[in-house]
PDB file of C-alpha atoms in Angstrom:
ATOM      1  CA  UNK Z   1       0.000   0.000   0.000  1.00 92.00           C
ATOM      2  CA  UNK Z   2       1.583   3.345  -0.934  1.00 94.00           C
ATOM      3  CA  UNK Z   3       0.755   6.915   0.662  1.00 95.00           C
ATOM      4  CA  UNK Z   4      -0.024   5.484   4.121  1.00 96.00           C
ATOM      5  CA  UNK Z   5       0.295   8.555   6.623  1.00 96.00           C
ATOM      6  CA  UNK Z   6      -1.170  11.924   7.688  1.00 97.00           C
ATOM      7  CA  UNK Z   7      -0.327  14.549   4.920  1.00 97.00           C
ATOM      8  CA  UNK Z   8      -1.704  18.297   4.428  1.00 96.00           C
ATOM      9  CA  UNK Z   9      -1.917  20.070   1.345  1.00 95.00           C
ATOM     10  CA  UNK Z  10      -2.896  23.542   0.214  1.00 94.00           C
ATOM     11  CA  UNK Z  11      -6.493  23.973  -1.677  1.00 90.00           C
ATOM     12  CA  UNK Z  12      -7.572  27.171  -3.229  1.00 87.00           C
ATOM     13  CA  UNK Z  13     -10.810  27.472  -4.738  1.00 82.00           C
ATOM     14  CA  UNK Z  14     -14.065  29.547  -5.046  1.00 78.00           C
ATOM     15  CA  UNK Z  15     -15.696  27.148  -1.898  1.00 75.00           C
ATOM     16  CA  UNK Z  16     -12.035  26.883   0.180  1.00 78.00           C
ATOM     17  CA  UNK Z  17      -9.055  28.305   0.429  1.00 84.00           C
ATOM     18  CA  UNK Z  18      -6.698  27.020   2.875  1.00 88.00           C
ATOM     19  CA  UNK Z  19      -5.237  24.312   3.963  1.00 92.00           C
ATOM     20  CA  UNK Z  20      -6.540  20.465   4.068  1.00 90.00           C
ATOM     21  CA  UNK Z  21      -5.498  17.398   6.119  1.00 92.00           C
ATOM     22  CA  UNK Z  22      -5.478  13.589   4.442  1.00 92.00           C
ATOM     23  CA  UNK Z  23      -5.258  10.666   6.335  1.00 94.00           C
ATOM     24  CA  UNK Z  24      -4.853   7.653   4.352  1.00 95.00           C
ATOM     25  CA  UNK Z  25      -4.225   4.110   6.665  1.00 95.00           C
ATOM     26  CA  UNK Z  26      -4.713   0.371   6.133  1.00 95.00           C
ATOM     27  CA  UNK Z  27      -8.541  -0.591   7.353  1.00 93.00           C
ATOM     28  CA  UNK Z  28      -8.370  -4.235   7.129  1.00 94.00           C
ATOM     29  CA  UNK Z  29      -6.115  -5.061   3.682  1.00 93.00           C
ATOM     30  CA  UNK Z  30      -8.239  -1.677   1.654  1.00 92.00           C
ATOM     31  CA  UNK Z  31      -7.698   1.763   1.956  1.00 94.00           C
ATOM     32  CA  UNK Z  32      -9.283   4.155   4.458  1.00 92.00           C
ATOM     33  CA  UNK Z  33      -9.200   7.802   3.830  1.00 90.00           C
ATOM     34  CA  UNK Z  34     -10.182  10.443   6.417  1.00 89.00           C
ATOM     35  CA  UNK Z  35     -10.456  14.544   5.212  1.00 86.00           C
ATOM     36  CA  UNK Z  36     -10.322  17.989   6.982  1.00 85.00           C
ATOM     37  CA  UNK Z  37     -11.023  21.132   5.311  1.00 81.00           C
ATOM     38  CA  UNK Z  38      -9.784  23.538   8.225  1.00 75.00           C
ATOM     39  CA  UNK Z  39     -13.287  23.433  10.304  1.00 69.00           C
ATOM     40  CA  UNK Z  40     -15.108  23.404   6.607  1.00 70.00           C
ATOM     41  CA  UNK Z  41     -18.548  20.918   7.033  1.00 72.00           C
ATOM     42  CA  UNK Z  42     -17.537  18.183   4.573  1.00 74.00           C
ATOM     43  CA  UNK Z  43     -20.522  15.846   4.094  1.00 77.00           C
ATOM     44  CA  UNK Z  44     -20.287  12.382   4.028  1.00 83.00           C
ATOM     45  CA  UNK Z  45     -17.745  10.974   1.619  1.00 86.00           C
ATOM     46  CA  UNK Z  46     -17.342   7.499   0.079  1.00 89.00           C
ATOM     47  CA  UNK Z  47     -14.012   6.180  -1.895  1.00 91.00           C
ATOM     48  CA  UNK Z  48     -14.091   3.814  -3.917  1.00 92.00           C
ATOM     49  CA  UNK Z  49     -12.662   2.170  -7.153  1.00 93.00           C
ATOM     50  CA  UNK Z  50      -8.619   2.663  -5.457  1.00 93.00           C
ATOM     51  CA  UNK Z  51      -6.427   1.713  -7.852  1.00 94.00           C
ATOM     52  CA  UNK Z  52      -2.241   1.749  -7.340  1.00 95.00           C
ATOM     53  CA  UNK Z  53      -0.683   2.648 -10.539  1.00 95.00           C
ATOM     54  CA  UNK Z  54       2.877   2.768  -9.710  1.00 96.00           C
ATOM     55  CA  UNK Z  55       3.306   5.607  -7.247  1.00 96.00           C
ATOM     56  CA  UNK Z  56      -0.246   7.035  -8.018  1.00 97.00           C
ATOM     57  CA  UNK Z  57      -3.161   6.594  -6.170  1.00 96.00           C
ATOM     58  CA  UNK Z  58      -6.624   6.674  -8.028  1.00 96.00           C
ATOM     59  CA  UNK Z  59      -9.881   6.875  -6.835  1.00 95.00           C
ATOM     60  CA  UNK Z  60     -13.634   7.710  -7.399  1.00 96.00           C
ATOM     61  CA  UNK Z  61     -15.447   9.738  -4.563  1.00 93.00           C
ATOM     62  CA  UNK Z  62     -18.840   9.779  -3.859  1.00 93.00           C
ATOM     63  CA  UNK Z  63     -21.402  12.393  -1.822  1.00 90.00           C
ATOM     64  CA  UNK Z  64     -24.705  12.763  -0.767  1.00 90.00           C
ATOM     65  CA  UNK Z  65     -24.091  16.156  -1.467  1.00 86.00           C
ATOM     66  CA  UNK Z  66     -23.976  15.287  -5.377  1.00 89.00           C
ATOM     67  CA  UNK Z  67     -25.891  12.942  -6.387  1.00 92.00           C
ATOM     68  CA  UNK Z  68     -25.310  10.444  -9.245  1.00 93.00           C
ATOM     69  CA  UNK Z  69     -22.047  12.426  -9.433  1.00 94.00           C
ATOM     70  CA  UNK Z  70     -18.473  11.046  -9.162  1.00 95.00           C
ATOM     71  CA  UNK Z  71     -15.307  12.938  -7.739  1.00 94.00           C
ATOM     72  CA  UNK Z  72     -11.745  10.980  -9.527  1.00 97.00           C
ATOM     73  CA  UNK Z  73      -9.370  11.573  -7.190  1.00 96.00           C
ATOM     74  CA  UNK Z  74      -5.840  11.122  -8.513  1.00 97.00           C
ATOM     75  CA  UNK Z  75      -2.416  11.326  -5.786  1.00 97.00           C
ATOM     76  CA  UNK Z  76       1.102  10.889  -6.784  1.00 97.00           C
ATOM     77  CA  UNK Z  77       3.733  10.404  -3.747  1.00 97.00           C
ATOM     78  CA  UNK Z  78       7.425  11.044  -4.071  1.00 96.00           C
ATOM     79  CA  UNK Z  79       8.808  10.097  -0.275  1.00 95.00           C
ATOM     80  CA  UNK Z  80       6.963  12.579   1.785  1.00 96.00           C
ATOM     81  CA  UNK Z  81       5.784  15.090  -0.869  1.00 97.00           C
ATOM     82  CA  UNK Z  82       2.558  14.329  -2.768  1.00 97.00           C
ATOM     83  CA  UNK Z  83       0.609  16.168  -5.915  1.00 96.00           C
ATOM     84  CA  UNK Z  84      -3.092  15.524  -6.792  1.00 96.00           C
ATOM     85  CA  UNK Z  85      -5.930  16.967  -7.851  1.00 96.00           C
ATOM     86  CA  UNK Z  86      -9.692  16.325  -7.627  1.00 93.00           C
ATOM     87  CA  UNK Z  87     -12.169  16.761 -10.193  1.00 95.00           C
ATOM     88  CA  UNK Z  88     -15.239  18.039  -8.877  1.00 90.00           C
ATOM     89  CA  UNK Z  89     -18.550  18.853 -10.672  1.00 90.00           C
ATOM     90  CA  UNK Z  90     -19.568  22.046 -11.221  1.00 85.00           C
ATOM     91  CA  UNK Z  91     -15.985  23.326  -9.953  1.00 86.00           C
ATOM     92  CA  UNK Z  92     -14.059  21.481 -12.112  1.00 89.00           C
ATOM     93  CA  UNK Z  93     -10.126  20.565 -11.396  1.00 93.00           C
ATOM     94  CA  UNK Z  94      -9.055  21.250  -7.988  1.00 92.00           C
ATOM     95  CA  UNK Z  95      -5.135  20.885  -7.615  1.00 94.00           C
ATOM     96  CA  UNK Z  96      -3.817  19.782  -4.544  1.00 94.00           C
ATOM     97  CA  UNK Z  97      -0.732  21.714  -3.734  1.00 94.00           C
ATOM     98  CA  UNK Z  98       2.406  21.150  -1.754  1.00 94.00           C
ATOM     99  CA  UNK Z  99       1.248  18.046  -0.309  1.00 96.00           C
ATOM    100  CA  UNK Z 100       3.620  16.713   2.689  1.00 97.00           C
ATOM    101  CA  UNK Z 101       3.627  13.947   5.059  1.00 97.00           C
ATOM    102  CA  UNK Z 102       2.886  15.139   8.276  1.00 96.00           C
ATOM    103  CA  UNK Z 103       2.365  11.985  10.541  1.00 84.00           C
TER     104      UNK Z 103
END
């Protein structure tokens, strides 16, 4: 399993600007992920569809919030630096910048 760890990452866009925490850990053999917007309500969120491709990590999110709408998630690591970006509906591509591993 790659990316395993706490890791922040900066996120500017219309909804949020600041900075966001990502906890990715091993729940049973599949990956868990856990996400903090700064005290932002995030609704529920399901991943799903995790796929390793090398030292990339992608993913489909899903929401309540938008339904019948899916959220690919894609997140290289290099060490303890990530990149990654999100594309969301209606928003469109939301980078993920200076990702580092903080735990």
């Amino acid at each position: 399993m790659i990316g395993l760890g706490k890791w922040s990452c900066r996120v500017d866009t219309m909804m949020f600007r600041g900075t966001a925490t990502l906890n990715i850990y091993d729940n049973n053999g599949e990956y868990g992920f856990e996400l903090d917007a700064g005290g932002l309500d995030i609704p529920e969120v399901n991943v799903s569809n995790i796929v390793e491709n090398g030292n990339t990590l992608e993913a489909v999110a899903t929401t309540p919030a938008l339904p019948g709408k899916e959220v690919p998630i894609s997140l290289e690591f290099d060490g303890d630096v990530f990149t990654g970006f999100l594309k969301v509906p209606f928003i469109g591509k939301v980078k993920l910048k200076d990702g580092k591993r903080i735990g």
